[in-house]
PDB file of C-alpha atoms in Angstrom:
ATOM      1  CA  MET F   1     112.775-155.347  39.699  1.00 61.00           C
ATOM      2  CA  LYS F   2     112.746-153.251  36.537  1.00 85.00           C
ATOM      3  CA  ILE F   3     114.499-149.957  36.895  1.00 86.00           C
ATOM      4  CA  VAL F   4     111.345-147.951  36.073  1.00 85.00           C
ATOM      5  CA  GLU F   5     109.400-149.804  38.758  1.00 88.00           C
ATOM      6  CA  GLN F   6     112.234-149.026  41.211  1.00 91.00           C
ATOM      7  CA  ILE F   7     112.145-145.354  40.401  1.00 92.00           C
ATOM      8  CA  LYS F   8     108.407-145.311  40.822  1.00 92.00           C
ATOM      9  CA  GLN F   9     108.319-147.055  44.165  1.00 93.00           C
ATOM     10  CA  PRO F  10     108.431-144.049  46.472  1.00 94.00           C
ATOM     11  CA  ILE F  11     105.562-142.352  44.500  1.00 94.00           C
ATOM     12  CA  ALA F  12     103.509-145.469  43.625  1.00 93.00           C
ATOM     13  CA  TYR F  13     100.427-144.316  45.553  1.00 93.00           C
ATOM     14  CA  GLU F  14     100.639-140.889  43.889  1.00 94.00           C
ATOM     15  CA  MET F  15     101.015-142.327  40.458  1.00 92.00           C
ATOM     16  CA  ASP F  16      97.984-144.538  40.884  1.00 91.00           C
ATOM     17  CA  LEU F  17      95.814-141.646  42.054  1.00 93.00           C
ATOM     18  CA  PHE F  18      97.278-139.482  39.255  1.00 92.00           C
ATOM     19  CA  GLU F  19      96.102-141.953  36.621  1.00 88.00           C
ATOM     20  CA  GLN F  20      92.550-141.623  37.888  1.00 86.00           C
ATOM     21  CA  LYS F  21      92.717-137.825  38.004  1.00 86.00           C
ATOM     22  CA  PHE F  22      94.313-137.643  34.636  1.00 84.00           C
ATOM     23  CA  GLN F  23      91.506-139.704  33.034  1.00 82.00           C
ATOM     24  CA  LEU F  24      88.957-137.403  34.551  1.00 82.00           C
ATOM     25  CA  SER F  25      90.878-134.314  33.290  1.00 80.00           C
ATOM     26  CA  MET F  26      90.413-135.631  29.703  1.00 79.00           C
ATOM     27  CA  SER F  27      86.662-136.241  29.924  1.00 79.00           C
ATOM     28  CA  SER F  28      84.253-134.599  27.490  1.00 81.00           C
ATOM     29  CA  LYS F  29      80.532-134.622  26.539  1.00 83.00           C
ATOM     30  CA  VAL F  30      81.490-135.835  22.992  1.00 83.00           C
ATOM     31  CA  ALA F  31      81.487-139.655  22.582  1.00 84.00           C
ATOM     32  CA  LEU F  32      84.058-139.649  19.801  1.00 83.00           C
ATOM     33  CA  LEU F  33      86.409-137.566  21.893  1.00 80.00           C
ATOM     34  CA  ASN F  34      86.006-139.959  24.856  1.00 82.00           C
ATOM     35  CA  ARG F  35      86.662-142.896  22.569  1.00 82.00           C
ATOM     36  CA  ILE F  36      89.876-141.408  21.380  1.00 79.00           C
ATOM     37  CA  THR F  37      91.150-140.204  24.740  1.00 80.00           C
ATOM     38  CA  HIS F  38      90.352-143.651  26.240  1.00 75.00           C
ATOM     39  CA  TYR F  39      92.579-145.136  23.399  1.00 78.00           C
ATOM     40  CA  ILE F  40      95.363-142.595  24.350  1.00 75.00           C
ATOM     41  CA  VAL F  41      95.223-143.414  28.084  1.00 75.00           C
ATOM     42  CA  ASN F  42      95.341-147.216  27.437  1.00 67.00           C
ATOM     43  CA  ARG F  43      98.530-146.841  25.366  1.00 70.00           C
ATOM     44  CA  LYS F  44     100.473-144.659  27.716  1.00 68.00           C
ATOM     45  CA  GLY F  45     104.311-144.843  27.910  1.00 70.00           C
ATOM     46  CA  LYS F  46     106.527-144.999  31.077  1.00 77.00           C
ATOM     47  CA  GLN F  47     105.090-141.706  32.280  1.00 84.00           C
ATOM     48  CA  MET F  48     108.463-140.241  33.057  1.00 88.00           C
ATOM     49  CA  ARG F  49     107.127-136.642  33.128  1.00 90.00           C
ATOM     50  CA  PRO F  50     104.534-137.095  35.889  1.00 93.00           C
ATOM     51  CA  MET F  51     107.227-139.087  37.765  1.00 94.00           C
ATOM     52  CA  PHE F  52     109.488-136.155  37.636  1.00 96.00           C
ATOM     53  CA  VAL F  53     106.735-133.858  39.039  1.00 96.00           C
ATOM     54  CA  PHE F  54     105.974-136.128  41.992  1.00 97.00           C
ATOM     55  CA  LEU F  55     109.575-137.072  42.814  1.00 97.00           C
ATOM     56  CA  VAL F  56     110.741-133.374  42.842  1.00 97.00           C
ATOM     57  CA  ALA F  57     107.655-132.228  44.793  1.00 96.00           C
ATOM     58  CA  LYS F  58     108.299-134.866  47.473  1.00 96.00           C
ATOM     59  CA  MET F  59     112.118-134.330  47.526  1.00 96.00           C
ATOM     60  CA  VAL F  60     111.803-130.480  48.171  1.00 95.00           C
ATOM     61  CA  SER F  61     108.999-130.731  50.753  1.00 93.00           C
ATOM     62  CA  ASN F  62     109.985-133.721  52.888  1.00 90.00           C
ATOM     63  CA  GLY F  63     107.461-136.081  51.274  1.00 91.00           C
ATOM     64  CA  GLU F  64     104.499-133.791  50.810  1.00 89.00           C
ATOM     65  CA  VAL F  65     102.344-133.433  47.797  1.00 93.00           C
ATOM     66  CA  SER F  66      99.195-131.248  47.232  1.00 92.00           C
ATOM     67  CA  GLU F  67      96.306-131.136  44.801  1.00 93.00           C
ATOM     68  CA  ARG F  68      98.371-128.552  42.906  1.00 94.00           C
ATOM     69  CA  THR F  69     100.993-131.341  42.339  1.00 95.00           C
ATOM     70  CA  TYR F  70      98.361-133.612  40.729  1.00 95.00           C
ATOM     71  CA  ARG F  71      97.097-130.803  38.584  1.00 93.00           C
ATOM     72  CA  GLY F  72     100.656-129.890  37.486  1.00 93.00           C
ATOM     73  CA  ALA F  73     101.390-133.539  36.589  1.00 93.00           C
ATOM     74  CA  SER F  74      98.021-133.652  34.638  1.00 91.00           C
ATOM     75  CA  VAL F  75      98.755-130.440  32.818  1.00 91.00           C
ATOM     76  CA  ILE F  76     102.222-131.577  31.710  1.00 91.00           C
ATOM     77  CA  GLU F  77     100.851-134.925  30.578  1.00 88.00           C
ATOM     78  CA  LEU F  78      97.943-133.248  28.689  1.00 87.00           C
ATOM     79  CA  ILE F  79     100.299-130.821  26.919  1.00 88.00           C
ATOM     80  CA  HIS F  80     102.918-133.544  26.166  1.00 85.00           C
ATOM     81  CA  THR F  81     100.198-135.823  24.702  1.00 84.00           C
ATOM     82  CA  ALA F  82      98.899-132.965  22.599  1.00 85.00           C
ATOM     83  CA  THR F  83     102.271-132.321  21.116  1.00 83.00           C
ATOM     84  CA  LEU F  84     102.791-136.093  20.362  1.00 80.00           C
ATOM     85  CA  VAL F  85      99.437-136.265  18.588  1.00 78.00           C
ATOM     86  CA  HIS F  86     100.367-133.105  16.575  1.00 75.00           C
ATOM     87  CA  ASP F  87     103.902-134.398  15.912  1.00 74.00           C
ATOM     88  CA  ASP F  88     102.472-137.641  14.320  1.00 76.00           C
ATOM     89  CA  VAL F  89     100.423-135.502  12.001  1.00 77.00           C
ATOM     90  CA  VAL F  90     103.445-133.263  10.998  1.00 74.00           C
ATOM     91  CA  ASP F  91     105.673-136.323  10.486  1.00 70.00           C
ATOM     92  CA  ASP F  92     102.980-138.400   8.746  1.00 71.00           C
ATOM     93  CA  SER F  93     103.737-141.147  11.277  1.00 72.00           C
ATOM     94  CA  ASN F  94     101.369-144.122  11.506  1.00 71.00           C
ATOM     95  CA  ARG F  95     102.846-145.674  14.638  1.00 67.00           C
ATOM     96  CA  ARG F  96     103.403-144.388  18.134  1.00 65.00           C
ATOM     97  CA  ARG F  97     104.993-146.774  20.799  1.00 60.00           C
ATOM     98  CA  GLY F  98     104.121-149.723  18.623  1.00 62.00           C
ATOM     99  CA  PHE F  99     100.521-148.834  18.243  1.00 69.00           C
ATOM    100  CA  PHE F 100      98.641-147.106  15.530  1.00 71.00           C
ATOM    101  CA  SER F 101      98.831-143.231  15.917  1.00 74.00           C
ATOM    102  CA  ILE F 102      95.648-141.157  16.195  1.00 78.00           C
ATOM    103  CA  ASN F 103      95.970-139.862  12.655  1.00 79.00           C
ATOM    104  CA  ALA F 104      96.403-143.406  11.303  1.00 73.00           C
ATOM    105  CA  LEU F 105      93.130-144.444  12.879  1.00 72.00           C
ATOM    106  CA  TRP F 106      90.978-141.310  12.682  1.00 81.00           C
ATOM    107  CA  LYS F 107      92.842-139.215  10.010  1.00 77.00           C
ATOM    108  CA  ASN F 108      94.684-135.890  10.308  1.00 80.00           C
ATOM    109  CA  LYS F 109      91.767-133.501  10.787  1.00 82.00           C
ATOM    110  CA  ILE F 110      90.564-135.317  13.930  1.00 82.00           C
ATOM    111  CA  ALA F 111      94.135-135.780  15.205  1.00 82.00           C
ATOM    112  CA  VAL F 112      94.759-132.055  15.067  1.00 86.00           C
ATOM    113  CA  LEU F 113      91.460-131.302  16.720  1.00 84.00           C
ATOM    114  CA  ILE F 114      92.285-133.872  19.509  1.00 83.00           C
ATOM    115  CA  GLY F 115      95.682-132.204  20.042  1.00 85.00           C
ATOM    116  CA  ASP F 116      93.954-128.833  20.288  1.00 88.00           C
ATOM    117  CA  PHE F 117      91.415-130.183  22.708  1.00 87.00           C
ATOM    118  CA  LEU F 118      94.045-131.755  25.024  1.00 87.00           C
ATOM    119  CA  LEU F 119      96.001-128.443  24.919  1.00 89.00           C
ATOM    120  CA  SER F 120      92.890-126.401  25.940  1.00 90.00           C
ATOM    121  CA  LYS F 121      92.123-128.976  28.643  1.00 89.00           C
ATOM    122  CA  GLY F 122      95.565-128.476  30.121  1.00 88.00           C
ATOM    123  CA  LEU F 123      95.291-124.635  30.077  1.00 89.00           C
ATOM    124  CA  LEU F 124      91.825-124.649  31.600  1.00 91.00           C
ATOM    125  CA  LEU F 125      92.899-127.081  34.360  1.00 90.00           C
ATOM    126  CA  SER F 126      95.301-124.405  35.510  1.00 91.00           C
ATOM    127  CA  ILE F 127      93.116-121.392  34.954  1.00 94.00           C
ATOM    128  CA  ASP F 128      90.047-122.881  36.718  1.00 93.00           C
ATOM    129  CA  ASN F 129      92.189-123.452  39.774  1.00 92.00           C
ATOM    130  CA  ASN F 130      94.019-120.142  39.637  1.00 91.00           C
ATOM    131  CA  ASP F 131      97.387-121.956  39.228  1.00 92.00           C
ATOM    132  CA  PHE F 132      98.771-119.121  37.288  1.00 93.00           C
ATOM    133  CA  ASP F 133     102.401-119.755  38.263  1.00 93.00           C
ATOM    134  CA  LEU F 134     102.077-123.322  37.031  1.00 93.00           C
ATOM    135  CA  LEU F 135     100.434-122.091  33.831  1.00 93.00           C
ATOM    136  CA  LYS F 136     103.290-119.709  33.185  1.00 94.00           C
ATOM    137  CA  ILE F 137     105.878-122.523  33.510  1.00 94.00           C
ATOM    138  CA  ILE F 138     104.054-124.770  31.035  1.00 92.00           C
ATOM    139  CA  SER F 139     103.203-121.861  28.621  1.00 91.00           C
ATOM    140  CA  ILE F 140     106.987-121.009  28.340  1.00 93.00           C
ATOM    141  CA  ALA F 141     107.754-124.676  27.652  1.00 93.00           C
ATOM    142  CA  VAL F 142     105.211-124.880  24.879  1.00 90.00           C
ATOM    143  CA  ARG F 143     106.562-121.649  23.176  1.00 93.00           C
ATOM    144  CA  GLU F 144     110.156-122.921  23.453  1.00 94.00           C
ATOM    145  CA  MET F 145     109.274-126.445  22.025  1.00 91.00           C
ATOM    146  CA  SER F 146     107.666-124.719  18.951  1.00 89.00           C
ATOM    147  CA  GLU F 147     110.654-122.447  18.564  1.00 92.00           C
ATOM    148  CA  GLY F 148     113.131-125.331  18.857  1.00 91.00           C
ATOM    149  CA  GLU F 149     111.356-127.360  16.226  1.00 86.00           C
ATOM    150  CA  LEU F 150     111.264-124.439  13.739  1.00 88.00           C
ATOM    151  CA  LEU F 151     114.858-123.589  14.467  1.00 87.00           C
ATOM    152  CA  GLN F 152     115.783-127.185  13.653  1.00 84.00           C
ATOM    153  CA  ILE F 153     113.784-127.044  10.325  1.00 82.00           C
ATOM    154  CA  GLU F 154     115.469-123.798   9.362  1.00 82.00           C
ATOM    155  CA  LYS F 155     118.936-125.136  10.088  1.00 79.00           C
ATOM    156  CA  ALA F 156     118.213-128.484   8.227  1.00 74.00           C
ATOM    157  CA  ARG F 157     117.677-126.468   5.085  1.00 73.00           C
ATOM    158  CA  LYS F 158     121.111-124.887   5.189  1.00 73.00           C
ATOM    159  CA  LEU F 159     122.985-127.527   7.256  1.00 73.00           C
ATOM    160  CA  ASP F 160     125.025-124.646   8.807  1.00 73.00           C
ATOM    161  CA  ILE F 161     124.498-125.813  12.472  1.00 80.00           C
ATOM    162  CA  THR F 162     127.157-125.265  15.025  1.00 86.00           C
ATOM    163  CA  GLU F 163     127.458-127.171  18.280  1.00 91.00           C
ATOM    164  CA  ALA F 164     126.140-124.112  20.214  1.00 92.00           C
ATOM    165  CA  VAL F 165     123.031-123.962  17.972  1.00 91.00           C
ATOM    166  CA  TYR F 166     122.532-127.761  18.389  1.00 92.00           C
ATOM    167  CA  TYR F 167     122.486-127.270  22.131  1.00 94.00           C
ATOM    168  CA  GLU F 168     119.973-124.415  21.789  1.00 94.00           C
ATOM    169  CA  ILE F 169     117.731-126.614  19.576  1.00 92.00           C
ATOM    170  CA  ILE F 170     117.746-129.608  21.993  1.00 93.00           C
ATOM    171  CA  ARG F 171     117.297-127.373  25.003  1.00 95.00           C
ATOM    172  CA  GLN F 172     114.161-125.907  23.464  1.00 94.00           C
ATOM    173  CA  LYS F 173     112.822-129.021  21.742  1.00 90.00           C
ATOM    174  CA  THR F 174     113.338-131.617  24.503  1.00 90.00           C
ATOM    175  CA  ALA F 175     114.981-130.195  27.664  1.00 95.00           C
ATOM    176  CA  THR F 176     112.460-127.445  28.193  1.00 95.00           C
ATOM    177  CA  LEU F 177     109.572-129.887  28.858  1.00 93.00           C
ATOM    178  CA  ILE F 178     111.538-132.022  31.363  1.00 95.00           C
ATOM    179  CA  ALA F 179     112.690-128.605  33.020  1.00 97.00           C
ATOM    180  CA  ALA F 180     108.975-127.658  33.268  1.00 96.00           C
ATOM    181  CA  CYS F 181     108.102-130.953  34.984  1.00 96.00           C
ATOM    182  CA  CYS F 182     110.728-130.462  37.580  1.00 97.00           C
ATOM    183  CA  SER F 183     109.973-126.767  38.237  1.00 97.00           C
ATOM    184  CA  LEU F 184     106.242-127.561  38.322  1.00 96.00           C
ATOM    185  CA  GLY F 185     106.902-130.190  40.923  1.00 96.00           C
ATOM    186  CA  ALA F 186     108.779-127.722  43.086  1.00 96.00           C
ATOM    187  CA  ALA F 187     106.417-124.817  42.467  1.00 96.00           C
ATOM    188  CA  SER F 188     103.315-127.116  43.324  1.00 95.00           C
ATOM    189  CA  VAL F 189     104.556-127.492  46.940  1.00 95.00           C
ATOM    190  CA  LYS F 190     106.965-124.516  47.421  1.00 94.00           C
ATOM    191  CA  PRO F 191     105.690-121.705  45.225  1.00 91.00           C
ATOM    192  CA  GLU F 192     108.050-118.870  44.704  1.00 89.00           C
ATOM    193  CA  SER F 193     110.972-120.555  46.436  1.00 92.00           C
ATOM    194  CA  GLN F 194     114.535-120.912  45.152  1.00 95.00           C
ATOM    195  CA  HIS F 195     113.735-124.618  44.469  1.00 96.00           C
ATOM    196  CA  VAL F 196     111.574-123.694  41.436  1.00 96.00           C
ATOM    197  CA  GLU F 197     114.614-122.312  39.539  1.00 96.00           C
ATOM    198  CA  ILE F 198     117.108-124.918  40.918  1.00 97.00           C
ATOM    199  CA  MET F 199     114.825-127.793  39.864  1.00 97.00           C
ATOM    200  CA  ARG F 200     114.215-126.158  36.392  1.00 97.00           C
ATOM    201  CA  LYS F 201     117.952-126.266  35.803  1.00 97.00           C
ATOM    202  CA  PHE F 202     118.134-129.847  37.041  1.00 97.00           C
ATOM    203  CA  GLY F 203     115.393-130.852  34.623  1.00 97.00           C
ATOM    204  CA  GLU F 204     117.099-129.013  31.759  1.00 97.00           C
ATOM    205  CA  LEU F 205     120.353-130.868  32.292  1.00 97.00           C
ATOM    206  CA  ILE F 206     118.613-134.235  32.238  1.00 95.00           C
ATOM    207  CA  GLY F 207     116.693-133.264  29.156  1.00 95.00           C
ATOM    208  CA  MET F 208     119.915-132.291  27.320  1.00 96.00           C
ATOM    209  CA  ALA F 209     121.511-135.756  28.332  1.00 95.00           C
ATOM    210  CA  PHE F 210     118.206-137.441  27.283  1.00 93.00           C
ATOM    211  CA  GLN F 211     118.245-135.917  23.756  1.00 93.00           C
ATOM    212  CA  ILE F 212     121.963-136.735  23.174  1.00 94.00           C
ATOM    213  CA  LYS F 213     121.202-140.308  24.109  1.00 93.00           C
ATOM    214  CA  ASP F 214     118.307-140.306  21.673  1.00 89.00           C
ATOM    215  CA  ASP F 215     120.610-138.929  18.884  1.00 89.00           C
ATOM    216  CA  LEU F 216     123.134-141.727  19.649  1.00 90.00           C
ATOM    217  CA  PHE F 217     120.485-144.351  18.942  1.00 85.00           C
ATOM    218  CA  ASP F 218     120.625-143.215  15.300  1.00 81.00           C
ATOM    219  CA  TYR F 219     124.034-144.922  15.079  1.00 83.00           C
ATOM    220  CA  THR F 220     123.156-148.247  16.771  1.00 75.00           C
ATOM    221  CA  ASP F 221     121.927-151.444  15.181  1.00 64.00           C
ATOM    222  CA  ASP F 222     119.745-152.377  18.189  1.00 55.00           C
ATOM    223  CA  GLN F 223     116.010-152.917  17.608  1.00 47.00           C
ATOM    224  CA  ILE F 224     114.853-149.616  19.227  1.00 44.00           C
ATOM    225  CA  GLY F 225     111.981-147.279  18.694  1.00 46.00           C
ATOM    226  CA  LYS F 226     113.486-145.636  15.696  1.00 49.00           C
ATOM    227  CA  PRO F 227     115.414-147.156  12.725  1.00 54.00           C
ATOM    228  CA  THR F 228     119.100-146.630  12.310  1.00 63.00           C
ATOM    229  CA  GLY F 229     120.056-143.597  10.261  1.00 70.00           C
ATOM    230  CA  ILE F 230     116.632-141.905  10.376  1.00 77.00           C
ATOM    231  CA  ASP F 231     118.040-138.597  11.481  1.00 78.00           C
ATOM    232  CA  ILE F 232     120.400-138.533   8.518  1.00 79.00           C
ATOM    233  CA  LYS F 233     117.609-139.340   6.171  1.00 79.00           C
ATOM    234  CA  GLU F 234     115.584-136.505   7.724  1.00 76.00           C
ATOM    235  CA  GLN F 235     118.608-134.157   7.406  1.00 75.00           C
ATOM    236  CA  LYS F 236     118.690-133.653  11.204  1.00 79.00           C
ATOM    237  CA  MET F 237     122.104-132.483  12.351  1.00 83.00           C
ATOM    238  CA  THR F 238     122.951-134.275  15.563  1.00 89.00           C
ATOM    239  CA  LEU F 239     125.994-134.004  17.905  1.00 93.00           C
ATOM    240  CA  PRO F 240     128.034-136.959  16.579  1.00 93.00           C
ATOM    241  CA  LEU F 241     127.732-135.576  13.025  1.00 91.00           C
ATOM    242  CA  ILE F 242     128.372-131.971  14.046  1.00 92.00           C
ATOM    243  CA  TYR F 243     131.539-133.007  15.783  1.00 93.00           C
ATOM    244  CA  VAL F 244     132.999-134.953  12.856  1.00 93.00           C
ATOM    245  CA  LEU F 245     131.972-132.241  10.345  1.00 90.00           C
ATOM    246  CA  ASN F 246     133.946-129.733  12.452  1.00 89.00           C
ATOM    247  CA  GLN F 247     136.977-131.988  12.488  1.00 89.00           C
ATOM    248  CA  ALA F 248     136.790-133.242   8.881  1.00 88.00           C
ATOM    249  CA  SER F 249     139.202-132.206   6.009  1.00 90.00           C
ATOM    250  CA  LYS F 250     137.676-129.975   3.271  1.00 90.00           C
ATOM    251  CA  ASN F 251     137.061-132.915   1.023  1.00 92.00           C
ATOM    252  CA  ASP F 252     135.561-135.114   3.703  1.00 92.00           C
ATOM    253  CA  LYS F 253     133.317-132.212   4.764  1.00 90.00           C
ATOM    254  CA  SER F 254     131.924-131.553   1.254  1.00 89.00           C
ATOM    255  CA  TRP F 255     131.304-135.341   0.849  1.00 91.00           C
ATOM    256  CA  LEU F 256     129.479-135.491   4.122  1.00 90.00           C
ATOM    257  CA  ILE F 257     127.314-132.375   3.366  1.00 88.00           C
ATOM    258  CA  ASN F 258     126.626-133.669  -0.188  1.00 87.00           C
ATOM    259  CA  SER F 259     125.608-137.055   1.242  1.00 88.00           C
ATOM    260  CA  ILE F 260     123.156-135.516   3.754  1.00 86.00           C
ATOM    261  CA  LYS F 261     121.750-133.022   1.257  1.00 84.00           C
ATOM    262  CA  ASN F 262     121.428-135.048  -1.933  1.00 83.00           C
ATOM    263  CA  HIS F 263     121.831-138.756  -1.001  1.00 84.00           C
ATOM    264  CA  ASN F 264     120.046-139.008   2.243  1.00 78.00           C
ATOM    265  CA  LYS F 265     117.518-141.514   0.847  1.00 81.00           C
ATOM    266  CA  ASP F 266     120.353-143.748  -0.463  1.00 83.00           C
ATOM    267  CA  SER F 267     120.675-146.385   2.318  1.00 83.00           C
ATOM    268  CA  LYS F 268     124.226-147.421   1.179  1.00 88.00           C
ATOM    269  CA  ARG F 269     125.372-143.792   1.366  1.00 88.00           C
ATOM    270  CA  VAL F 270     123.673-143.278   4.774  1.00 87.00           C
ATOM    271  CA  LYS F 271     125.556-146.412   6.118  1.00 87.00           C
ATOM    272  CA  GLU F 272     128.800-144.855   4.830  1.00 90.00           C
ATOM    273  CA  VAL F 273     128.092-141.615   6.712  1.00 90.00           C
ATOM    274  CA  ILE F 274     127.255-143.622   9.838  1.00 89.00           C
ATOM    275  CA  ALA F 275     130.523-145.537   9.492  1.00 90.00           C
ATOM    276  CA  TYR F 276     132.465-142.192   8.974  1.00 92.00           C
ATOM    277  CA  VAL F 277     130.978-140.755  12.117  1.00 92.00           C
ATOM    278  CA  LYS F 278     131.803-143.881  14.142  1.00 91.00           C
ATOM    279  CA  ASN F 279     135.393-144.015  12.822  1.00 93.00           C
ATOM    280  CA  HIS F 280     136.158-140.379  13.493  1.00 93.00           C
ATOM    281  CA  GLY F 281     135.118-140.171  17.182  1.00 92.00           C
ATOM    282  CA  GLY F 282     131.691-138.796  16.792  1.00 93.00           C
ATOM    283  CA  LEU F 283     130.028-141.201  19.204  1.00 94.00           C
ATOM    284  CA  GLU F 284     132.758-140.900  21.852  1.00 94.00           C
ATOM    285  CA  TYR F 285     132.457-137.087  21.793  1.00 96.00           C
ATOM    286  CA  ALA F 286     128.673-137.184  22.190  1.00 95.00           C
ATOM    287  CA  ILE F 287     128.814-139.646  25.005  1.00 94.00           C
ATOM    288  CA  LYS F 288     131.411-137.402  26.746  1.00 96.00           C
ATOM    289  CA  LYS F 289     129.139-134.453  26.442  1.00 96.00           C
ATOM    290  CA  MET F 290     126.073-136.422  27.578  1.00 95.00           C
ATOM    291  CA  LYS F 291     127.904-137.581  30.747  1.00 95.00           C
ATOM    292  CA  GLU F 292     128.899-133.997  31.463  1.00 96.00           C
ATOM    293  CA  PHE F 293     125.246-132.977  31.541  1.00 96.00           C
ATOM    294  CA  GLN F 294     124.454-136.039  33.699  1.00 95.00           C
ATOM    295  CA  GLU F 295     127.119-135.231  36.255  1.00 95.00           C
ATOM    296  CA  GLU F 296     126.017-131.639  36.514  1.00 96.00           C
ATOM    297  CA  ALA F 297     122.471-132.743  37.220  1.00 95.00           C
ATOM    298  CA  ILE F 298     123.694-135.205  39.953  1.00 95.00           C
ATOM    299  CA  GLU F 299     125.653-132.277  41.485  1.00 95.00           C
ATOM    300  CA  ILE F 300     122.454-130.297  41.827  1.00 96.00           C
ATOM    301  CA  LEU F 301     120.809-133.219  43.667  1.00 95.00           C
ATOM    302  CA  LYS F 302     123.826-133.418  46.143  1.00 94.00           C
ATOM    303  CA  THR F 303     122.640-130.169  47.677  1.00 92.00           C
ATOM    304  CA  TYR F 304     119.438-131.868  48.918  1.00 94.00           C
ATOM    305  CA  PRO F 305     119.204-134.135  52.001  1.00 93.00           C
ATOM    306  CA  GLU F 306     119.079-137.884  51.547  1.00 95.00           C
ATOM    307  CA  SER F 307     115.616-139.361  50.897  1.00 94.00           C
ATOM    308  CA  ASP F 308     113.902-142.110  48.866  1.00 95.00           C
ATOM    309  CA  PHE F 309     112.794-139.485  46.397  1.00 96.00           C
ATOM    310  CA  LYS F 310     116.313-138.189  45.807  1.00 95.00           C
ATOM    311  CA  LYS F 311     117.542-141.860  45.350  1.00 95.00           C
ATOM    312  CA  SER F 312     114.793-142.221  42.714  1.00 95.00           C
ATOM    313  CA  LEU F 313     115.809-139.108  40.932  1.00 95.00           C
ATOM    314  CA  ILE F 314     119.417-140.187  40.817  1.00 95.00           C
ATOM    315  CA  LEU F 315     118.241-143.557  39.379  1.00 94.00           C
ATOM    316  CA  MET F 316     116.259-141.600  36.808  1.00 92.00           C
ATOM    317  CA  VAL F 317     119.286-139.446  35.785  1.00 93.00           C
ATOM    318  CA  ASN F 318     121.317-142.641  35.229  1.00 92.00           C
ATOM    319  CA  TYR F 319     118.437-144.406  33.546  1.00 90.00           C
ATOM    320  CA  VAL F 320     118.191-141.541  31.039  1.00 86.00           C
ATOM    321  CA  ILE F 321     121.697-142.297  29.740  1.00 86.00           C
ATOM    322  CA  ASP F 322     121.806-146.133  30.278  1.00 86.00           C
ATOM    323  CA  ARG F 323     118.391-146.899  28.600  1.00 80.00           C
ATOM    324  CA  LYS F 324     118.324-149.141  25.618  1.00 73.00           C
ATOM    325  CA  LYS F 325     115.462-147.452  23.863  1.00 68.00           C
TER     326      LYS F 325
END
């Protein structure tokens, strides 16, 4: 059995019901909108985020979920989908998970409006049901994701990024959404309990490990979702590179910075930078840090009683750093 199917097993019923509710939450009176949202739903990914919501909810409440849990999962998926649609416009990307992106098929203007529509649908789903605690969790995540992206853009211009700033960028850009999934799951069944903050921290740690794993893909030759060296070409400073920059001699450091600033479109030079990072311990250091975040997340789970939901969350934590794409 595939690892994702294994993780999903204890929440298979909830995930099936969620899919129906999620499609309903996207519905509109505008035919064009329905055509596009139908296209989005049929090209869904692994749905890791709703899985986090349901697994956490069931773990902290001895297997219970509520209508709030389904709404929380729908809100997070609506907001996440909205950010992906907008990201493809910003990045001028024509593909998403191997399919054409919305902007490639329907142009930028429609893609931006679709993203706005999904965002408003997510907000209204919470407001209409008085889920103001859930709305606060998701709104903080949206704010932090925007700040993280802008901080990364600002730092890419100067290339003056430290390890601490890198962690802050990935915490906001990636970890905050997974943290929101986990705290939403807890808040949907145990509002205002200590579980909400504990699970937020758990999700944040997984998100940090997840992003470092993503950054490591930039240095592999495997056929994965993103081409090798893409972060360097986009002047994104990731952990393996930051580590070797901090260890490098003055000459090596200026060569590296010059390569990223002025020769980032030269594939031969990008390959040389990748080789330098590999040969100077950049990957080993990033893997060590990723595993530290993973172990911290597992420690949090140890405080909860044994259950199938907890087992699935442990599988999920391990899958995050063992995945091949």
